[in-house]
Amino acid sequence: MRVIPLALAATFAAATGAFADDAPRPRGVIELFTSQGCSSCPPADRLASELARDPANLVLTLPVDYWDYLGWKDTLASPANSARQRAYAMARGDRKVFTPQIVVNGRETAIGGDGAAVAGAVTRAEAVENPFALPVRLKVEEGRVAVAVEAARRPIPERHGEVWAFAIERSRTVQIGRGENAGRTVTYANVVRKMVRLGAWDGAPAKFEVPIEEVARPETDGVAVLVQAGSGGQPGAILGATQADSPASPPPAPAQISRLPRDPL
């Protein structure tokens, strides 16, 4: 199976000291839940990388850990990523959790391998007038991450939500040593390595600021911010989004990994 996530390349120069007002607004956020042990995932991972080149899109790749019990540990997986995927399933009410799976704008899900279904989900997301009602501005400088959520551009029913920051690794290549993906070299785009709740959103303009070490990790070189209705346990529609580069560390060497592949739960 495969996926169609979207990536947002908001061009932010950390040295300017200004919010990224001129950054292109995303037309959609697509989250890819994937696993190094899933034999159907590499095509989805490639597609995510292709879509991440489009500056109008925002891609988040979230490797999950629930196949690790088979004895092969995914080198990029996080329990937080798996928890987010399950929370989406609970919020939708369908309890469908599998890899590779996408979630578009926090609302619609599709099987990653179904290109037509994924394209349809993206098209429907783009067809919504002003899909992101909340302008979000972001700057990363002088060891701080600052976020400003502005007044909604149009009336929206959602009046409560949360603001989340995601530390992302723009590109990570992994050499897979064993399992059904043995011998494959997979490149992942915008890999989520950490997610942090910045605070609650109550419908009014708000500002958040935290030390960069609370958000970033040594291997990450980008920060994405989402304003999302609901809560971490019951995530809803994404109401606003942006991203910026953060000071980069030298990229780690490609890791040798071994995993047994697995398809949907």
mmCIF file of C-alpha atoms in Angstrom:
data_model
loop_
_atom_site.group_PDB
_atom_site.id
_atom_site.type_symbol
_atom_site.label_atom_id
_atom_site.label_comp_id
_atom_site.label_asym_id
_atom_site.label_seq_id
_atom_site.Cartn_x
_atom_site.Cartn_y
_atom_site.Cartn_z
ATOM 1 C CA MET A 1 0.000 0.000 0.000
ATOM 2 C CA ARG A 2 1.057 3.612 -0.353
ATOM 3 C CA VAL A 3 0.245 7.143 0.628
ATOM 4 C CA ILE A 4 -0.308 10.717 -0.539
ATOM 5 C CA PRO A 5 0.807 13.103 2.194
ATOM 6 C CA LEU A 6 1.314 16.863 1.627
ATOM 7 C CA ALA A 7 4.236 19.081 2.645
ATOM 8 C CA LEU A 8 4.425 22.731 3.447
ATOM 9 C CA ALA A 9 7.744 24.418 2.665
ATOM 10 C CA ALA A 10 7.316 27.755 4.432
ATOM 11 C CA THR A 11 10.503 29.608 3.591
ATOM 12 C CA PHE A 12 11.658 31.091 6.851
ATOM 13 C CA ALA A 13 15.088 32.588 7.397
ATOM 14 C CA ALA A 14 15.929 32.219 11.076
ATOM 15 C CA ALA A 15 18.286 35.151 10.956
ATOM 16 C CA THR A 16 15.624 37.661 10.022
ATOM 17 C CA GLY A 17 13.955 37.666 13.430
ATOM 18 C CA ALA A 18 10.520 38.103 11.832
ATOM 19 C CA PHE A 19 7.513 35.870 11.599
ATOM 20 C CA ALA A 20 7.186 34.109 8.250
ATOM 21 C CA ASP A 21 4.394 36.364 6.983
ATOM 22 C CA ASP A 22 5.354 35.753 3.363
ATOM 23 C CA ALA A 23 5.379 31.970 3.749
ATOM 24 C CA PRO A 24 2.962 30.159 1.437
ATOM 25 C CA ARG A 25 -0.083 28.917 3.296
ATOM 26 C CA PRO A 26 -0.625 25.160 3.111
ATOM 27 C CA ARG A 27 -3.493 23.816 1.093
ATOM 28 C CA GLY A 28 -3.464 20.633 3.120
ATOM 29 C CA VAL A 29 -1.700 18.561 5.747
ATOM 30 C CA ILE A 30 -1.327 14.848 5.084
ATOM 31 C CA GLU A 31 0.095 12.548 7.727
ATOM 32 C CA LEU A 32 1.610 9.241 6.675
ATOM 33 C CA PHE A 33 1.729 6.430 9.230
ATOM 34 C CA THR A 34 4.355 3.990 8.036
ATOM 35 C CA SER A 35 6.753 1.282 9.209
ATOM 36 C CA GLN A 36 10.092 -0.086 8.104
ATOM 37 C CA GLY A 37 8.630 -3.540 8.681
ATOM 38 C CA CYS A 38 5.672 -3.071 6.340
ATOM 39 C CA SER A 39 6.333 -4.597 2.913
ATOM 40 C CA SER A 40 3.651 -2.346 1.390
ATOM 41 C CA CYS A 41 5.099 0.880 2.788
ATOM 42 C CA PRO A 42 8.085 1.756 0.530
ATOM 43 C CA PRO A 43 5.894 2.983 -2.370
ATOM 44 C CA ALA A 44 4.008 5.194 0.091
ATOM 45 C CA ASP A 45 7.284 6.517 1.471
ATOM 46 C CA ARG A 46 8.468 7.397 -2.048
ATOM 47 C CA LEU A 47 5.214 9.151 -2.816
ATOM 48 C CA ALA A 48 5.463 11.184 0.384
ATOM 49 C CA SER A 49 8.950 12.304 -0.639
ATOM 50 C CA GLU A 50 7.677 13.360 -4.058
ATOM 51 C CA LEU A 51 4.790 15.342 -2.595
ATOM 52 C CA ALA A 52 7.044 16.999 -0.042
ATOM 53 C CA ARG A 53 8.741 18.846 -2.908
ATOM 54 C CA ASP A 54 5.572 20.867 -3.489
ATOM 55 C CA PRO A 55 5.771 24.076 -1.389
ATOM 56 C CA ALA A 56 1.965 24.212 -1.171
ATOM 57 C CA ASN A 57 1.812 20.947 0.783
ATOM 58 C CA LEU A 58 2.760 19.831 4.281
ATOM 59 C CA VAL A 59 3.963 16.240 4.732
ATOM 60 C CA LEU A 60 4.439 14.605 8.095
ATOM 61 C CA THR A 61 5.803 11.064 8.133
ATOM 62 C CA LEU A 62 5.064 9.277 11.407
ATOM 63 C CA PRO A 63 6.780 5.872 11.770
ATOM 64 C CA VAL A 64 4.875 3.599 14.166
ATOM 65 C CA ASP A 65 6.225 1.030 16.605
ATOM 66 C CA TYR A 66 3.451 -1.543 16.916
ATOM 67 C CA TRP A 67 5.186 -4.071 14.672
ATOM 68 C CA ASP A 68 8.285 -4.098 16.893
ATOM 69 C CA TYR A 69 6.968 -7.025 18.930
ATOM 70 C CA LEU A 70 7.858 -9.244 15.980
ATOM 71 C CA GLY A 71 11.495 -8.791 16.942
ATOM 72 C CA TRP A 72 12.658 -6.140 14.494
ATOM 73 C CA LYS A 73 12.808 -2.589 15.786
ATOM 74 C CA ASP A 74 11.912 0.292 13.465
ATOM 75 C CA THR A 75 14.793 2.772 13.881
ATOM 76 C CA LEU A 76 12.584 5.862 13.495
ATOM 77 C CA ALA A 77 9.406 4.681 15.214
ATOM 78 C CA SER A 78 7.870 6.352 18.243
ATOM 79 C CA PRO A 79 5.079 5.264 20.619
ATOM 80 C CA ALA A 80 3.733 8.827 20.327
ATOM 81 C CA ASN A 81 3.237 8.342 16.579
ATOM 82 C CA SER A 82 1.343 5.104 17.174
ATOM 83 C CA ALA A 83 -0.782 6.797 19.848
ATOM 84 C CA ARG A 84 -1.668 9.623 17.453
ATOM 85 C CA GLN A 85 -2.778 7.140 14.793
ATOM 86 C CA ARG A 86 -4.950 5.270 17.276
ATOM 87 C CA ALA A 87 -6.412 8.530 18.566
ATOM 88 C CA TYR A 88 -7.484 9.416 15.031
ATOM 89 C CA ALA A 89 -9.152 6.022 14.682
ATOM 90 C CA MET A 90 -11.026 6.494 17.946
ATOM 91 C CA ALA A 91 -12.103 10.017 16.988
ATOM 92 C CA ARG A 92 -13.410 8.798 13.613
ATOM 93 C CA GLY A 93 -15.125 5.864 15.286
ATOM 94 C CA ASP A 94 -13.909 3.303 12.758
ATOM 95 C CA ARG A 95 -10.901 2.096 14.818
ATOM 96 C CA LYS A 96 -9.009 1.388 11.596
ATOM 97 C CA VAL A 97 -5.267 1.323 12.239
ATOM 98 C CA PHE A 98 -2.902 -0.013 9.578
ATOM 99 C CA THR A 99 0.235 0.783 7.618
ATOM 100 C CA PRO A 100 0.612 2.638 5.426
ATOM 101 C CA GLN A 101 -2.297 4.902 6.284
ATOM 102 C CA ILE A 102 -2.827 8.584 5.626
ATOM 103 C CA VAL A 103 -4.953 11.165 7.364
ATOM 104 C CA VAL A 104 -5.782 14.316 5.403
ATOM 105 C CA ASN A 105 -6.310 17.563 7.350
ATOM 106 C CA GLY A 106 -7.149 15.553 10.447
ATOM 107 C CA ARG A 107 -10.407 14.386 8.900
ATOM 108 C CA GLU A 108 -10.308 11.808 6.125
ATOM 109 C CA THR A 109 -8.293 8.608 5.971
ATOM 110 C CA ALA A 110 -7.250 6.450 3.026
ATOM 111 C CA ILE A 111 -5.223 3.331 2.334
ATOM 112 C CA GLY A 112 -1.801 4.487 1.283
ATOM 113 C CA GLY A 113 -1.584 2.014 -1.570
ATOM 114 C CA ASP A 114 -4.803 3.209 -3.160
ATOM 115 C CA GLY A 115 -3.545 6.085 -5.261
ATOM 116 C CA ALA A 116 -7.009 7.032 -6.514
ATOM 117 C CA ALA A 117 -8.429 7.154 -2.985
ATOM 118 C CA VAL A 118 -5.544 9.239 -1.732
ATOM 119 C CA ALA A 119 -5.776 11.636 -4.680
ATOM 120 C CA GLY A 120 -9.496 11.963 -4.055
ATOM 121 C CA ALA A 121 -8.937 12.806 -0.395
ATOM 122 C CA VAL A 122 -6.405 15.465 -1.312
ATOM 123 C CA THR A 123 -8.692 16.930 -3.979
ATOM 124 C CA ARG A 124 -11.611 17.091 -1.560
ATOM 125 C CA ALA A 125 -9.406 18.819 0.998
ATOM 126 C CA GLU A 126 -8.310 21.390 -1.569
ATOM 127 C CA ALA A 127 -11.899 22.013 -2.668
ATOM 128 C CA VAL A 128 -12.865 23.324 0.771
ATOM 129 C CA GLU A 129 -12.872 27.114 0.694
ATOM 130 C CA ASN A 130 -10.106 28.347 2.993
ATOM 131 C CA PRO A 131 -9.523 24.902 4.485
ATOM 132 C CA PHE A 132 -7.314 26.427 7.178
ATOM 133 C CA ALA A 133 -9.272 29.195 8.862
ATOM 134 C CA LEU A 134 -6.542 30.169 11.322
ATOM 135 C CA PRO A 135 -3.419 31.987 10.126
ATOM 136 C CA VAL A 136 -0.402 30.614 11.997
ATOM 137 C CA ARG A 137 2.957 32.363 12.115
ATOM 138 C CA LEU A 138 6.188 30.783 13.272
ATOM 139 C CA LYS A 139 9.765 31.813 13.903
ATOM 140 C CA VAL A 140 12.747 29.859 15.196
ATOM 141 C CA GLU A 141 15.668 31.955 16.371
ATOM 142 C CA GLU A 142 17.980 32.620 19.283
ATOM 143 C CA GLY A 143 17.128 29.300 20.855
ATOM 144 C CA ARG A 144 13.370 29.948 20.934
ATOM 145 C CA VAL A 145 10.322 28.696 19.042
ATOM 146 C CA ALA A 146 7.620 31.377 18.827
ATOM 147 C CA VAL A 147 4.116 30.762 17.448
ATOM 148 C CA ALA A 148 1.319 33.256 16.846
ATOM 149 C CA VAL A 149 -2.221 32.035 16.138
ATOM 150 C CA GLU A 150 -4.240 34.880 14.661
ATOM 151 C CA ALA A 151 -7.966 35.565 14.426
ATOM 152 C CA ALA A 152 -9.932 33.254 12.144
ATOM 153 C CA ARG A 153 -10.344 34.474 8.569
ATOM 154 C CA ARG A 154 -13.898 33.154 8.478
ATOM 155 C CA PRO A 155 -16.497 31.896 10.963
ATOM 156 C CA ILE A 156 -15.741 28.379 12.130
ATOM 157 C CA PRO A 157 -17.713 26.053 14.424
ATOM 158 C CA GLU A 158 -14.607 24.901 16.297
ATOM 159 C CA ARG A 159 -13.830 27.066 19.320
ATOM 160 C CA HIS A 160 -11.545 24.759 21.258
ATOM 161 C CA GLY A 161 -8.420 22.902 20.291
ATOM 162 C CA GLU A 162 -4.697 22.505 20.838
ATOM 163 C CA VAL A 163 -1.482 23.846 19.343
ATOM 164 C CA TRP A 164 1.160 21.219 18.575
ATOM 165 C CA ALA A 165 4.772 21.513 17.474
ATOM 166 C CA PHE A 166 6.464 18.693 15.561
ATOM 167 C CA ALA A 167 10.229 18.354 15.316
ATOM 168 C CA ILE A 168 10.928 16.995 11.843
ATOM 169 C CA GLU A 169 13.901 15.538 10.036
ATOM 170 C CA ARG A 170 13.593 16.760 6.461
ATOM 171 C CA SER A 171 15.149 13.680 4.911
ATOM 172 C CA ARG A 172 16.380 10.407 6.385
ATOM 173 C CA THR A 173 17.694 7.424 4.445
ATOM 174 C CA VAL A 174 17.591 3.965 6.026
ATOM 175 C CA GLN A 175 19.165 0.767 4.712
ATOM 176 C CA ILE A 176 16.960 -2.182 5.614
ATOM 177 C CA GLY A 177 18.898 -5.338 6.335
ATOM 178 C CA ARG A 178 16.311 -8.059 6.942
ATOM 179 C CA GLY A 179 12.645 -8.942 6.630
ATOM 180 C CA GLU A 180 10.528 -8.564 3.501
ATOM 181 C CA ASN A 181 12.160 -5.184 2.885
ATOM 182 C CA ALA A 182 15.661 -6.672 3.102
ATOM 183 C CA GLY A 183 18.052 -4.938 0.757
ATOM 184 C CA ARG A 184 15.854 -1.868 0.307
ATOM 185 C CA THR A 185 17.095 1.648 0.887
ATOM 186 C CA VAL A 186 14.208 3.911 1.853
ATOM 187 C CA THR A 187 14.257 7.699 2.099
ATOM 188 C CA TYR A 188 11.685 9.289 4.391
ATOM 189 C CA ALA A 189 10.530 12.920 4.115
ATOM 190 C CA ASN A 190 9.708 15.170 7.072
ATOM 191 C CA VAL A 191 10.012 12.426 9.658
ATOM 192 C CA VAL A 192 8.387 13.352 12.959
ATOM 193 C CA ARG A 193 10.940 12.724 15.710
ATOM 194 C CA LYS A 194 9.125 14.516 18.527
ATOM 195 C CA MET A 195 5.755 16.183 19.132
ATOM 196 C CA VAL A 196 5.036 18.725 21.847
ATOM 197 C CA ARG A 197 1.740 20.252 22.965
ATOM 198 C CA LEU A 198 2.355 23.998 23.177
ATOM 199 C CA GLY A 199 -0.988 24.740 24.783
ATOM 200 C CA ALA A 200 -4.741 25.054 24.414
ATOM 201 C CA TRP A 201 -6.514 27.240 21.856
ATOM 202 C CA ASP A 202 -9.829 28.763 22.972
ATOM 203 C CA GLY A 203 -10.945 30.464 19.783
ATOM 204 C CA ALA A 204 -9.072 33.704 20.393
ATOM 205 C CA PRO A 205 -5.706 34.869 19.028
ATOM 206 C CA ALA A 206 -2.863 33.426 21.074
ATOM 207 C CA LYS A 207 0.919 33.337 21.299
ATOM 208 C CA PHE A 208 3.228 30.574 22.478
ATOM 209 C CA GLU A 209 6.978 30.574 23.055
ATOM 210 C CA VAL A 210 9.234 27.780 24.302
ATOM 211 C CA PRO A 211 12.969 27.031 24.294
ATOM 212 C CA ILE A 212 13.938 25.191 21.133
ATOM 213 C CA GLU A 213 15.329 22.287 23.157
ATOM 214 C CA GLU A 214 11.784 21.531 24.318
ATOM 215 C CA VAL A 215 10.778 20.935 20.698
ATOM 216 C CA ALA A 216 13.801 19.936 18.663
ATOM 217 C CA ARG A 217 16.186 17.003 18.759
ATOM 218 C CA PRO A 218 19.814 16.994 17.568
ATOM 219 C CA GLU A 219 18.929 15.264 14.298
ATOM 220 C CA THR A 220 15.966 17.493 13.408
ATOM 221 C CA ASP A 221 16.168 20.485 11.108
ATOM 222 C CA GLY A 222 12.584 21.673 10.860
ATOM 223 C CA VAL A 223 9.552 22.527 12.972
ATOM 224 C CA ALA A 224 5.914 22.174 11.911
ATOM 225 C CA VAL A 225 3.047 23.662 13.898
ATOM 226 C CA LEU A 226 -0.590 22.563 13.738
ATOM 227 C CA VAL A 227 -3.649 24.082 15.361
ATOM 228 C CA GLN A 228 -6.059 21.197 15.710
ATOM 229 C CA ALA A 229 -9.600 20.955 17.012
ATOM 230 C CA GLY A 230 -10.265 18.468 19.795
ATOM 231 C CA SER A 231 -7.516 17.059 21.973
ATOM 232 C CA GLY A 232 -4.556 14.720 21.752
ATOM 233 C CA GLY A 233 -6.841 11.869 22.711
ATOM 234 C CA GLN A 234 -9.599 12.904 20.296
ATOM 235 C CA PRO A 235 -7.928 14.893 17.489
ATOM 236 C CA GLY A 236 -10.206 16.715 15.072
ATOM 237 C CA ALA A 237 -9.886 18.947 12.033
ATOM 238 C CA ILE A 238 -6.664 20.846 11.457
ATOM 239 C CA LEU A 239 -7.533 24.539 11.543
ATOM 240 C CA GLY A 240 -4.145 26.087 10.791
ATOM 241 C CA ALA A 241 -0.621 24.992 9.948
ATOM 242 C CA THR A 242 2.831 26.232 9.061
ATOM 243 C CA GLN A 243 6.468 25.197 9.268
ATOM 244 C CA ALA A 244 9.969 26.628 9.414
ATOM 245 C CA ASP A 245 13.540 25.473 9.305
ATOM 246 C CA SER A 246 15.433 25.162 12.549
ATOM 247 C CA PRO A 247 19.200 25.129 13.106
ATOM 248 C CA ALA A 248 20.372 21.865 11.594
ATOM 249 C CA SER A 249 22.805 19.373 13.022
ATOM 250 C CA PRO A 250 24.988 17.212 10.740
ATOM 251 C CA PRO A 251 22.753 14.432 9.426
ATOM 252 C CA PRO A 252 23.294 11.011 11.021
ATOM 253 C CA ALA A 253 24.719 8.230 8.929
ATOM 254 C CA PRO A 254 22.182 5.862 7.336
ATOM 255 C CA ALA A 255 21.256 3.160 9.828
ATOM 256 C CA GLN A 256 21.391 -0.566 9.182
ATOM 257 C CA ILE A 257 18.151 -2.097 10.400
ATOM 258 C CA SER A 258 16.369 -5.392 10.384
ATOM 259 C CA ARG A 259 12.600 -5.835 10.611
ATOM 260 C CA LEU A 260 9.900 -8.336 9.859
ATOM 261 C CA PRO A 261 7.281 -6.693 7.644
ATOM 262 C CA ARG A 262 3.657 -6.539 8.524
ATOM 263 C CA ASP A 263 0.526 -5.244 6.866
ATOM 264 C CA PRO A 264 -2.713 -3.876 8.385
ATOM 265 C CA LEU A 265 -3.810 -4.686 11.908
#
